[in-house]
PDB file of C-alpha atoms in Angstrom:
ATOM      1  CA  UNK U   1     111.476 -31.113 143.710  1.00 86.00           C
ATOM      2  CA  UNK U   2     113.020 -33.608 141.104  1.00 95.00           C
ATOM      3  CA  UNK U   3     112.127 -33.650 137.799  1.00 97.00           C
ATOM      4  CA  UNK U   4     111.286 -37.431 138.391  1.00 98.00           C
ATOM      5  CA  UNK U   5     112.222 -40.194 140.403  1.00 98.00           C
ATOM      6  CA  UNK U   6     112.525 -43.720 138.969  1.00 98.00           C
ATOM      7  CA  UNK U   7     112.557 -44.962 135.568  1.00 98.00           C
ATOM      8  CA  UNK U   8     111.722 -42.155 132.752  1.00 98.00           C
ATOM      9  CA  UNK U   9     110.795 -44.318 129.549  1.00 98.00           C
ATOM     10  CA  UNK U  10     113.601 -43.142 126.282  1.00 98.00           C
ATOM     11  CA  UNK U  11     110.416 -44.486 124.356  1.00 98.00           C
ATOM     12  CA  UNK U  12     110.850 -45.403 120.355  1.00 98.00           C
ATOM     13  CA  UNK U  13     109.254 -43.366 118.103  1.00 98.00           C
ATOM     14  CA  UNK U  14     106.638 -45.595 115.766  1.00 98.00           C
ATOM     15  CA  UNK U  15     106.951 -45.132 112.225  1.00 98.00           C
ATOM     16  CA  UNK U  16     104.171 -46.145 109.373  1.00 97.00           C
ATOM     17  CA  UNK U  17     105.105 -48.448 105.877  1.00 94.00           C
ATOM     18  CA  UNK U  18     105.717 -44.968 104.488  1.00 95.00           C
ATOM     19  CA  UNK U  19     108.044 -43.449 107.309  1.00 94.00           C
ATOM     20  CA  UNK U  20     105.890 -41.034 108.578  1.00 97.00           C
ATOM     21  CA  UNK U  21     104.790 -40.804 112.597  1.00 98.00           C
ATOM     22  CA  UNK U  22     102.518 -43.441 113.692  1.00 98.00           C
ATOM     23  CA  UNK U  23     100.753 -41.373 115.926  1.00 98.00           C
ATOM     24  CA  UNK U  24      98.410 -43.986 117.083  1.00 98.00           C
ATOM     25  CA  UNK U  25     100.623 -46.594 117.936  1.00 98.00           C
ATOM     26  CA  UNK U  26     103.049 -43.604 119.677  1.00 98.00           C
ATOM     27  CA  UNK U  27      99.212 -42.761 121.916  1.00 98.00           C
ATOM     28  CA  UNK U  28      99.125 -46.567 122.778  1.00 98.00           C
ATOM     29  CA  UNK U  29     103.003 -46.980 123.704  1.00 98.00           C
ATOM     30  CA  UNK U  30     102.343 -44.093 125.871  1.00 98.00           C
ATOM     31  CA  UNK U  31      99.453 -45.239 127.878  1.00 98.00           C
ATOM     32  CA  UNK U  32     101.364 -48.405 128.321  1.00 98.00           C
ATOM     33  CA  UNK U  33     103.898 -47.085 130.246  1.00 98.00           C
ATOM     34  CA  UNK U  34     102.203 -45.116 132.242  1.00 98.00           C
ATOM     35  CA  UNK U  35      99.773 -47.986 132.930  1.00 98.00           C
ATOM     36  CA  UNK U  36     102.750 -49.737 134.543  1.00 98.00           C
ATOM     37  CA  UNK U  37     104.278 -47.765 136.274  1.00 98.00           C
ATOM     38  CA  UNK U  38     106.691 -45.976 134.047  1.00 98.00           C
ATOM     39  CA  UNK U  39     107.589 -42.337 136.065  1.00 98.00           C
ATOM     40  CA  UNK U  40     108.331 -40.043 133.082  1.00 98.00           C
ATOM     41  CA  UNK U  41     108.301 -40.115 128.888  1.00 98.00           C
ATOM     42  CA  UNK U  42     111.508 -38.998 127.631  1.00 98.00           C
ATOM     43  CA  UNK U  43     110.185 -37.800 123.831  1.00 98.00           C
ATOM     44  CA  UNK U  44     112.767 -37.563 121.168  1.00 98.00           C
ATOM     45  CA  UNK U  45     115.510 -39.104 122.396  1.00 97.00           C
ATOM     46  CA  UNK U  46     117.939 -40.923 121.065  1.00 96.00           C
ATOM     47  CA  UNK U  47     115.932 -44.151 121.090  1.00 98.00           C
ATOM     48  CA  UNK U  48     112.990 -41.584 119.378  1.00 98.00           C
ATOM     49  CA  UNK U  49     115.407 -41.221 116.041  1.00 97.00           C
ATOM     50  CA  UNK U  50     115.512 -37.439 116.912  1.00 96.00           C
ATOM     51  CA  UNK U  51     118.598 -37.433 114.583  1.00 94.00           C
ATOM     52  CA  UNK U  52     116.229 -38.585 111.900  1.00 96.00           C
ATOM     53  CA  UNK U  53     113.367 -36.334 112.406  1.00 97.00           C
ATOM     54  CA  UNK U  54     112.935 -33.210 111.288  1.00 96.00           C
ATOM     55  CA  UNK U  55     112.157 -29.949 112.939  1.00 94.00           C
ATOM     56  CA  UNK U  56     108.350 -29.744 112.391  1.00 96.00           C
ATOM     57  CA  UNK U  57     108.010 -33.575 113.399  1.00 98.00           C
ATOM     58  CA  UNK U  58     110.270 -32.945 116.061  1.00 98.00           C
ATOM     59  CA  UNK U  59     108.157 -30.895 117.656  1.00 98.00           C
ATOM     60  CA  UNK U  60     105.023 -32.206 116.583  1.00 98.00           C
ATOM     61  CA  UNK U  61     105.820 -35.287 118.530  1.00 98.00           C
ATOM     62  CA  UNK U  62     106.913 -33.345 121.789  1.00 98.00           C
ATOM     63  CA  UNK U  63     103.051 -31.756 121.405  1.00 98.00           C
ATOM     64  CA  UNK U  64     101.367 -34.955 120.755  1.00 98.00           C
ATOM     65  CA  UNK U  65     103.129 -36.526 123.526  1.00 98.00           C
ATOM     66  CA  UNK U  66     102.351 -33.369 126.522  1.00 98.00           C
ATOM     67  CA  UNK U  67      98.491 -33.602 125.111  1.00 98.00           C
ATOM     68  CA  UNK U  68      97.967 -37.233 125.276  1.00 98.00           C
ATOM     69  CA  UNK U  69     100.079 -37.996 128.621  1.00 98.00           C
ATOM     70  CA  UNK U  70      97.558 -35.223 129.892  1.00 98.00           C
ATOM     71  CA  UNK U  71      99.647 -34.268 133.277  1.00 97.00           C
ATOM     72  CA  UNK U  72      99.386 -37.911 133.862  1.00 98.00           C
ATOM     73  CA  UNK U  73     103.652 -38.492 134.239  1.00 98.00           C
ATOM     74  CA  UNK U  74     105.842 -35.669 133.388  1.00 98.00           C
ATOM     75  CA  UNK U  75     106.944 -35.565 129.688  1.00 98.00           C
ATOM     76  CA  UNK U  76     111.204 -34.751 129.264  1.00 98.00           C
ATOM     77  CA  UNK U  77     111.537 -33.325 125.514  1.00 98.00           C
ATOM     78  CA  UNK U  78     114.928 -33.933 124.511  1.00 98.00           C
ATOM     79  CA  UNK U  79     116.266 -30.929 122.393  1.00 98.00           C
ATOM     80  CA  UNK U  80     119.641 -30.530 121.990  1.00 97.00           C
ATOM     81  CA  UNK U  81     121.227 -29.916 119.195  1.00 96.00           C
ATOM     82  CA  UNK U  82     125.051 -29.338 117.887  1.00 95.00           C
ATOM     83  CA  UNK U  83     123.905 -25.923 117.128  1.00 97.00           C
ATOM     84  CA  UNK U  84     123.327 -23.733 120.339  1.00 98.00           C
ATOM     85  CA  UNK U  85     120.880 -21.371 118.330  1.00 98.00           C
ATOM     86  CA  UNK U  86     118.933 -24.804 117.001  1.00 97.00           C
ATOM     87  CA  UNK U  87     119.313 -25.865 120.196  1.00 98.00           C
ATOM     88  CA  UNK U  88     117.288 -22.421 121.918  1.00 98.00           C
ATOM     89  CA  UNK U  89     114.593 -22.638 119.480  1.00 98.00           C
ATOM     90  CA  UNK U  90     113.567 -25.719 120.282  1.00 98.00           C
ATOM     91  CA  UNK U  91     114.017 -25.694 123.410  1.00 98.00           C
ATOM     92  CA  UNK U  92     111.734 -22.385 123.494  1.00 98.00           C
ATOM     93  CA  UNK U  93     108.998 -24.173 120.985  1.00 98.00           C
ATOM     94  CA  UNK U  94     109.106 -27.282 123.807  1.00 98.00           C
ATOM     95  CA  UNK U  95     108.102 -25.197 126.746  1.00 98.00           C
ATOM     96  CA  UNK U  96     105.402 -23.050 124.394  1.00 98.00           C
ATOM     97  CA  UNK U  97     104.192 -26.805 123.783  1.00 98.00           C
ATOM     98  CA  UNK U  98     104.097 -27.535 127.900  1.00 98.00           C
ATOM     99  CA  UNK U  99     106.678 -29.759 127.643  1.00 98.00           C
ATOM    100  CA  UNK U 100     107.527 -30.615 131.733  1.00 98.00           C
ATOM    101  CA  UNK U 101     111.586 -30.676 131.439  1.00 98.00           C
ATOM    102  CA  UNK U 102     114.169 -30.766 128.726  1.00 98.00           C
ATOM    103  CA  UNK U 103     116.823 -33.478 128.081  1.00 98.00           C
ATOM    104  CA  UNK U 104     119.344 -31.398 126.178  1.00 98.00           C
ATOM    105  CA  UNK U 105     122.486 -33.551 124.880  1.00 98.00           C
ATOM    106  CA  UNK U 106     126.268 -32.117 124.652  1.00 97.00           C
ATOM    107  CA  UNK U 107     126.683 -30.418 120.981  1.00 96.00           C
ATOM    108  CA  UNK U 108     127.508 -34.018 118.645  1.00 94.00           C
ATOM    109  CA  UNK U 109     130.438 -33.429 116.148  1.00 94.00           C
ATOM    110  CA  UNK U 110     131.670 -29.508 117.175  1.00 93.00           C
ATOM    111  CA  UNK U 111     133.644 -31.159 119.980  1.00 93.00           C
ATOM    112  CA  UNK U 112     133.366 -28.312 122.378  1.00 96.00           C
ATOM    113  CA  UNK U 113     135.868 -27.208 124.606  1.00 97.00           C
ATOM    114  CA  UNK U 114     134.295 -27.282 128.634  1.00 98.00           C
ATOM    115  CA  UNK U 115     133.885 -23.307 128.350  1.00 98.00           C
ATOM    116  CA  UNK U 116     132.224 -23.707 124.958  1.00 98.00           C
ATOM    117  CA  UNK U 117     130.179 -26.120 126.907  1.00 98.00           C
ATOM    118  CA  UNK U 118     129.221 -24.060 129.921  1.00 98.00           C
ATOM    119  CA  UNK U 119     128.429 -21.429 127.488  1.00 98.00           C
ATOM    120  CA  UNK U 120     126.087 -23.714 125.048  1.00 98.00           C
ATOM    121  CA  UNK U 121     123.928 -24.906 128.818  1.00 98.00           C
ATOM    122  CA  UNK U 122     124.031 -21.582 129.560  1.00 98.00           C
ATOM    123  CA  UNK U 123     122.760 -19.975 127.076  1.00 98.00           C
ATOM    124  CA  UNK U 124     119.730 -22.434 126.358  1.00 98.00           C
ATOM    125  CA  UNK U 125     118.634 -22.011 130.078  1.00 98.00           C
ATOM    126  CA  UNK U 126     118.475 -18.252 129.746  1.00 98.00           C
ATOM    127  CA  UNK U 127     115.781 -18.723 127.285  1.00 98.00           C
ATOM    128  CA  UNK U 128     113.459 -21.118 129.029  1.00 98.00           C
ATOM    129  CA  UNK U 129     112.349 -21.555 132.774  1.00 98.00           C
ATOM    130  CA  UNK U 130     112.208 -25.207 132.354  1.00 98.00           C
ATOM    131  CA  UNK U 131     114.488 -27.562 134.213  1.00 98.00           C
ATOM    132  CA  UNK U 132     116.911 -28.922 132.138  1.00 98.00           C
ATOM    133  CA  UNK U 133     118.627 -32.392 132.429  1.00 98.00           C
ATOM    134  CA  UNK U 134     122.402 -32.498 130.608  1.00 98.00           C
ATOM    135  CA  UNK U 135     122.765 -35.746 128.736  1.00 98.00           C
ATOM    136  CA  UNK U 136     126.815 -36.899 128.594  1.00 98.00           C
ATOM    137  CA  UNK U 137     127.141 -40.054 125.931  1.00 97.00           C
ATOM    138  CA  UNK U 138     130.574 -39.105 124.446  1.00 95.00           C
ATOM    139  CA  UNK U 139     130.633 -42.302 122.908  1.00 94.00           C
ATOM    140  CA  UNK U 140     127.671 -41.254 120.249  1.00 93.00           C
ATOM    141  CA  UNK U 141     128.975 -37.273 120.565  1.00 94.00           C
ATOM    142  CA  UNK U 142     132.740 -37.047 120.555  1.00 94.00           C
ATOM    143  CA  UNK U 143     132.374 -34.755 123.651  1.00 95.00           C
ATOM    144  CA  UNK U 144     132.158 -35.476 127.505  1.00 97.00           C
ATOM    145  CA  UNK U 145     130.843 -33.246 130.324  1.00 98.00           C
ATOM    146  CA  UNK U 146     133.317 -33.045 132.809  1.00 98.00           C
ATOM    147  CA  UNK U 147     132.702 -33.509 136.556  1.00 98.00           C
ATOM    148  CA  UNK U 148     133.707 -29.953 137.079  1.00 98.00           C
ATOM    149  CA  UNK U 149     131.984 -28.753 134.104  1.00 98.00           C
ATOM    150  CA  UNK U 150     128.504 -30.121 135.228  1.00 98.00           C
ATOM    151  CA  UNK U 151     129.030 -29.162 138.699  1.00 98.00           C
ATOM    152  CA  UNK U 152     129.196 -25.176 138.336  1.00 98.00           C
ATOM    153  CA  UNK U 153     126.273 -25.566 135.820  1.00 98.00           C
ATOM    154  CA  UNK U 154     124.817 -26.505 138.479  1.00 98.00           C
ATOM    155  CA  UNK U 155     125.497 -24.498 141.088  1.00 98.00           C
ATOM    156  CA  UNK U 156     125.573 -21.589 138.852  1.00 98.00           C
ATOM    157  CA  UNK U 157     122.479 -22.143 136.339  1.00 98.00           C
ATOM    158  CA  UNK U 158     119.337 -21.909 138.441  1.00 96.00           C
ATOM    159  CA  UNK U 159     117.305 -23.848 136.005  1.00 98.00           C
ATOM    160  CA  UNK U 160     119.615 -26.269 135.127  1.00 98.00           C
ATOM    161  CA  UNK U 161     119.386 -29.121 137.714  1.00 98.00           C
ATOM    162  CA  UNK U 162     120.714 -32.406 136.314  1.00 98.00           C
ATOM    163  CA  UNK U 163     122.439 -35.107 134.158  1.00 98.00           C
ATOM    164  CA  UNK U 164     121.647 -38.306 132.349  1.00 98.00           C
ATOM    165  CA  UNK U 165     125.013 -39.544 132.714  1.00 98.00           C
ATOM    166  CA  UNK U 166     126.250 -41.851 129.629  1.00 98.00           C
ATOM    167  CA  UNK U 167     129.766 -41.952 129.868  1.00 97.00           C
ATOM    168  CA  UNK U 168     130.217 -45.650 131.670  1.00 96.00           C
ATOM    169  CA  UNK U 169     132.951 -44.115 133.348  1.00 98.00           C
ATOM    170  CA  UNK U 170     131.887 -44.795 137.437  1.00 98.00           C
ATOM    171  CA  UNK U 171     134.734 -42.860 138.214  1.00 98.00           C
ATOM    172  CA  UNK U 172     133.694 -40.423 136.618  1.00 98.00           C
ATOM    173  CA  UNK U 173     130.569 -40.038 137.960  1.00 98.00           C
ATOM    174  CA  UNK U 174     131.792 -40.644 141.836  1.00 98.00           C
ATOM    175  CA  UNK U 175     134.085 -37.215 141.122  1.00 98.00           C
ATOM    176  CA  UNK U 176     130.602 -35.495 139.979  1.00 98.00           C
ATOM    177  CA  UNK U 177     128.549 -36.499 142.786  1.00 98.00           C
ATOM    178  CA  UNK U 178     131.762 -35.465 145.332  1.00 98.00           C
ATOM    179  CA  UNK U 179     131.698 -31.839 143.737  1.00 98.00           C
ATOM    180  CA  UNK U 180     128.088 -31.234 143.276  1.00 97.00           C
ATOM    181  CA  UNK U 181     126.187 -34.325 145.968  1.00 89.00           C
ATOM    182  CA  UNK U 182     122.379 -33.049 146.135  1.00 93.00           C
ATOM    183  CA  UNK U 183     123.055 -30.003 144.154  1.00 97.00           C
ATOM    184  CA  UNK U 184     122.610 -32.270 141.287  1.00 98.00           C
ATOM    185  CA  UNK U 185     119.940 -34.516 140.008  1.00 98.00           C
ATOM    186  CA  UNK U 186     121.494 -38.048 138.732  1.00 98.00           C
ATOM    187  CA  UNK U 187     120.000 -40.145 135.967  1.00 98.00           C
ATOM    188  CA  UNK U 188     121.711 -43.322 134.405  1.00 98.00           C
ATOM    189  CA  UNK U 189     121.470 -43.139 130.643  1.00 98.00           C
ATOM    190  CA  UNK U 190     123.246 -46.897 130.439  1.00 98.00           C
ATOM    191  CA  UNK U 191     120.668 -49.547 131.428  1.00 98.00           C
ATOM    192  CA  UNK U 192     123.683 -52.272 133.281  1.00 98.00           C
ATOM    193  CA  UNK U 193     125.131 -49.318 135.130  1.00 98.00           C
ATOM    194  CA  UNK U 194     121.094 -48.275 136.950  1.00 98.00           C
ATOM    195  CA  UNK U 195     122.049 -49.471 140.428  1.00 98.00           C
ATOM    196  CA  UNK U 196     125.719 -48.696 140.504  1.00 98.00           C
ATOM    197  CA  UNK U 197     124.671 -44.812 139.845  1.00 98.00           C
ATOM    198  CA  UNK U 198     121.893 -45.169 142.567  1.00 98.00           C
ATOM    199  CA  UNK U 199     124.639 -45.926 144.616  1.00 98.00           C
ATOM    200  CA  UNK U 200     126.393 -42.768 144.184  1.00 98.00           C
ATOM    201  CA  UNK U 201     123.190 -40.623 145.451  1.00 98.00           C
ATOM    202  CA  UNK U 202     121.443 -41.125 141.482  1.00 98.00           C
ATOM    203  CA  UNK U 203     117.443 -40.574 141.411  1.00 98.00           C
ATOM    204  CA  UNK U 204     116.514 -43.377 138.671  1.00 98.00           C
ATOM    205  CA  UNK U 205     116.901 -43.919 134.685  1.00 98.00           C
ATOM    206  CA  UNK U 206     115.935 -43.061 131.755  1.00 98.00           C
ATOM    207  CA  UNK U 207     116.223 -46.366 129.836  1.00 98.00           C
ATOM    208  CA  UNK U 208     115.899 -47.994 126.440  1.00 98.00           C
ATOM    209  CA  UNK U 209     115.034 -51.367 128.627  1.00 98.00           C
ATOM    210  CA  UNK U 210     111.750 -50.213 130.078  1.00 98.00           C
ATOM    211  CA  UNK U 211     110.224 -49.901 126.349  1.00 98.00           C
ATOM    212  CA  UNK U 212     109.891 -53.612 126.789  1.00 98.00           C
ATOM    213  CA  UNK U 213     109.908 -53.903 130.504  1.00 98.00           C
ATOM    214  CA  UNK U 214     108.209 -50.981 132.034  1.00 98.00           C
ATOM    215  CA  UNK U 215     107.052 -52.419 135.106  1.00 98.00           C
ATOM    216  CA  UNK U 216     110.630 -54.363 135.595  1.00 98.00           C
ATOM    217  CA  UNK U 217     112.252 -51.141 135.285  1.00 98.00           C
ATOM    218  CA  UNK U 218     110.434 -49.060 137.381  1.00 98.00           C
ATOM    219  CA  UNK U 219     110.174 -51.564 140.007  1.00 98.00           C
ATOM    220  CA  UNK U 220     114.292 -52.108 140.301  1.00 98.00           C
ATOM    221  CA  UNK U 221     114.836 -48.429 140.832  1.00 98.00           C
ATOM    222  CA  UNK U 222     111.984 -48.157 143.389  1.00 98.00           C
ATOM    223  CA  UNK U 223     112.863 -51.544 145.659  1.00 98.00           C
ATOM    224  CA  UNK U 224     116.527 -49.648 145.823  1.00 98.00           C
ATOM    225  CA  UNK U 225     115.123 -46.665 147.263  1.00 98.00           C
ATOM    226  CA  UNK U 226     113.071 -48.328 149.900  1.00 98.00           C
ATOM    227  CA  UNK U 227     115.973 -50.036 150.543  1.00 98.00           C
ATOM    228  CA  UNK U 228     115.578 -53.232 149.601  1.00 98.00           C
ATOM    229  CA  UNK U 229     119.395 -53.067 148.061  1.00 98.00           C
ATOM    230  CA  UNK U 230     119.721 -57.085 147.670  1.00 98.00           C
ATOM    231  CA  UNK U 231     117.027 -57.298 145.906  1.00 98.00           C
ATOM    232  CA  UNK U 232     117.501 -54.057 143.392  1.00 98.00           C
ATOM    233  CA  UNK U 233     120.747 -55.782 142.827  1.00 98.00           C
ATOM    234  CA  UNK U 234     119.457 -59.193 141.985  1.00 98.00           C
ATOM    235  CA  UNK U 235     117.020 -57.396 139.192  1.00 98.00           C
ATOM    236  CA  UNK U 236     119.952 -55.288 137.621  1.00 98.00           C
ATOM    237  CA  UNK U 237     121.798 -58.672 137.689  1.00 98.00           C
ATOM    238  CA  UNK U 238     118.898 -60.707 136.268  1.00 98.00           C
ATOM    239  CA  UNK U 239     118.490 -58.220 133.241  1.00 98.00           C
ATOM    240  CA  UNK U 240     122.075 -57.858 132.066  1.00 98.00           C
ATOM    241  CA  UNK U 241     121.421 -60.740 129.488  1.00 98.00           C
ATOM    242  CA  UNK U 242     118.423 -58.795 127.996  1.00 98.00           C
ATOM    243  CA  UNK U 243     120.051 -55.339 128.328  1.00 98.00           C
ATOM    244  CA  UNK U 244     123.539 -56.801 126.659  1.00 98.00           C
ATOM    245  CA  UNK U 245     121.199 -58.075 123.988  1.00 98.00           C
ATOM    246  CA  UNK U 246     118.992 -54.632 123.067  1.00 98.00           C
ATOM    247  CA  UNK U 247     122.324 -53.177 122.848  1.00 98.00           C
ATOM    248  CA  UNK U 248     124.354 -55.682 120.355  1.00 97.00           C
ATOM    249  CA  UNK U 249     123.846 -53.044 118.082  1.00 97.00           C
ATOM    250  CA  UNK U 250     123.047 -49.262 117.959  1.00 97.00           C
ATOM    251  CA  UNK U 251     120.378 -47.788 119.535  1.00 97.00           C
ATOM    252  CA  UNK U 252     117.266 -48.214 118.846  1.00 98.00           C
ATOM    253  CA  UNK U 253     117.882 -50.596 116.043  1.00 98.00           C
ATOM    254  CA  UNK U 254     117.592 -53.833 118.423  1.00 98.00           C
ATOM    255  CA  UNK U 255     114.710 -52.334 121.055  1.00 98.00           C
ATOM    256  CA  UNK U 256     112.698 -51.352 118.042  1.00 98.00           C
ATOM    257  CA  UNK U 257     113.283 -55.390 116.574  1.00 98.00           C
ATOM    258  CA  UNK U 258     112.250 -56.351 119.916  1.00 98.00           C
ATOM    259  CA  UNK U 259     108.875 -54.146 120.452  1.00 98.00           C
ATOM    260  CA  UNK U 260     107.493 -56.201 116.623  1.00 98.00           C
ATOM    261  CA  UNK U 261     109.027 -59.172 118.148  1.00 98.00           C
ATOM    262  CA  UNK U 262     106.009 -58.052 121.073  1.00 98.00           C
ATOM    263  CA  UNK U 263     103.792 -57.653 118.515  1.00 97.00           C
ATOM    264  CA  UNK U 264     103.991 -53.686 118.895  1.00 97.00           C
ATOM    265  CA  UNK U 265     104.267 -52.911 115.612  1.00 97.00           C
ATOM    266  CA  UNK U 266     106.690 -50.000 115.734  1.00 98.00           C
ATOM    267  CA  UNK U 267     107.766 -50.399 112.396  1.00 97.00           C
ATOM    268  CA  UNK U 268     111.226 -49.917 111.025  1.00 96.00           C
ATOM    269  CA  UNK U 269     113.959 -47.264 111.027  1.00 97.00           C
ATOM    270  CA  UNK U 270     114.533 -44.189 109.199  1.00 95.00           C
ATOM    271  CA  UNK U 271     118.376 -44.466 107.508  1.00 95.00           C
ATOM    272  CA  UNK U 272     121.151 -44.588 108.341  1.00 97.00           C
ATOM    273  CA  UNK U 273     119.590 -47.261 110.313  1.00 96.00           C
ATOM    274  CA  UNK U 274     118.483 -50.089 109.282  1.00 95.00           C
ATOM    275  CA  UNK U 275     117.140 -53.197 110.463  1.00 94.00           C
ATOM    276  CA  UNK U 276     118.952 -55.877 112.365  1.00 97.00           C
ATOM    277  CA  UNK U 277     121.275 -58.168 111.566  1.00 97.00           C
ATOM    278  CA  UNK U 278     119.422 -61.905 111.499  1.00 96.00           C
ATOM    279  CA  UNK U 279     121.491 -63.421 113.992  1.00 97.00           C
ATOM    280  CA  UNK U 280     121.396 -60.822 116.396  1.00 98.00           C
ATOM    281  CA  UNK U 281     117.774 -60.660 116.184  1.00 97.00           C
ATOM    282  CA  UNK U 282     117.992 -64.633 117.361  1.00 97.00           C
ATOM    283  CA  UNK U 283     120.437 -63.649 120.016  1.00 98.00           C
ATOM    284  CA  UNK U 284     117.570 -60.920 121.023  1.00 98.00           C
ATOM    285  CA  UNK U 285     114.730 -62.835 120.723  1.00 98.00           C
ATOM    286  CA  UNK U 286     116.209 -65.719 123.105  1.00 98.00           C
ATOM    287  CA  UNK U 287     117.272 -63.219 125.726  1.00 98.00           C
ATOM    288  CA  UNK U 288     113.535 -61.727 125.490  1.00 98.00           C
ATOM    289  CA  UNK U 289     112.220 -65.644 125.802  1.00 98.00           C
ATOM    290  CA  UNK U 290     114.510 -66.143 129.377  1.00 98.00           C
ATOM    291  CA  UNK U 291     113.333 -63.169 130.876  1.00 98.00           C
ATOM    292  CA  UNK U 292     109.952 -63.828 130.054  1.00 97.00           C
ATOM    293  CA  UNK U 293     108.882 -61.696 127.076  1.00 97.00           C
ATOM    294  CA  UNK U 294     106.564 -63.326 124.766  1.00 95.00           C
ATOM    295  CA  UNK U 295     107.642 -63.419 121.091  1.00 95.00           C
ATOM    296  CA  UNK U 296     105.832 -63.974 118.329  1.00 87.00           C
TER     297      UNK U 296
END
């Protein structure tokens, strides 16, 4: 059984006027997506400033979120680390915590050869009996999964059963799904690329998008698999404008601008982040308006 099908929420992390966890607004965020429809909560992502975080709020976070999504939508704690032994701890602190599946991105910076990184999966799934999703964005991490690579992690690593694929690179991804097909579990981890990878045999997303358009998000992935293609299509189509837009500059800067445009009060960004430039804020907030978000 997948670890989810559909759209798996990369949700923000809220911060207070002092820059610690607003666990109260994180609570409501949470019950909003699974109020419409969101699938999964992807905790301490990328678009949760894991970078940012450390290791006792790190995991703090990952237990707030399992208690309060209460077995309601499976929570994916993202623990990866450039350090395999950071990596296994948390990991192994995630499951104590009854986390439902772990997100674990390639080691950032190292640059890993393929056998350092069949060695790095491996050795993290040998100390959990979670499933584990790979996460390839070599455009944030200097290193890229290779079809081959993820393949015989696959095959090979019982518990590790699938990959939030980053890379852009449709080719790329084809090769993956010819070596590994059903073997592998496929997740987009770019929001304009959601239906092209459900094309290729992919499950769903875990996207920055639905923390301002759960339902939307959801509802795309799910019309494609009860194949209603056209009209999956149309909706990937439709929300280029707004995706192009939350992505103008790094993640999460612009989709935590637009959750206080909402009203959300998320609050702001731990550095090296900081908050958006003005005119991109404009260029978000009119994309927002056409697609039908309400700005303050």
């Amino acid at each position: 059984m997948a670890v989810f099908k559909g759209s798996a929420v990369a949700i923000v992390t809220p911060m207070k006027e002092n820059g610690d966890i607003n666990y109260d607004k994180l609570a409501e965020l949470i019950d909003e997506q699974i109020e419409a429809g969101t699938d999964a909560i992807v905790i301490c992502g990328t678009t949760g400033e894991s970078s940012t975080l450390s290791h006792q709020e790190h995991l703090d976070a990952i237990r707030f979120c399992v208690k309060h999504t209460a077995g309601r939508v499976p929570v994916i704690a993202g623990t990866g680390s450039n350090s395999t032994k950071e990596a296994v701890y948390m990991s192994v602190e995630a499951e104590k915590s009854g986390a439902d599946a772990l997100l674990l991105v390639t080691p950032y910076y190292n640059k890993a050869t393929q056998k350092g990184l069949i060695r790095h999966y491996t050795m993290i799934a040998e100390s959990v009996s979670l499933p584990i999703i790979m996460y390839n964005v070599p455009s944030r991490t200097g290193c890229n999964i290779q079809p081959a690579t993820a393949a015989y992690l696959v095959k090979h690593v019982k518990n590790i059963v699938g990959i939030k694929e980053a890379s852009g690179n449709i080719s790329q991804i084809a090769e993956l799904m010819r070596l590994a097909g059903d073997e592998i579990e496929l997740y987009s981890g770019n929001d304009d690329q959601v239906v092209p990878l459900l094309s290729l045999g992919g499950l769903g997303v875990i996207s920055v998008l639905a923390n301002v358009a759960p339902k939307y998000t959801h509802d795309m992935v799910m019309k494609f698999h009860q194949g209603d293609i056209k009209g999956s299509c149309e909706m990937q189509l439709k929300a280029l404008p707004l995706i192009n837009a939350l992505f103008c500059e790094v993640n999460p800067i612009p989709v935590k601008a637009a959750l206080n445009l909402m009203g959300k009060e998320v609050g702001d960004l731990r550095p090296p982040l900081s908050k958006m430039e003005e005119q991109n804020q404009e260029r978000l907030r009119k994309a927002m308006e056409d697609f039908g978000i309400a700005c303050k």
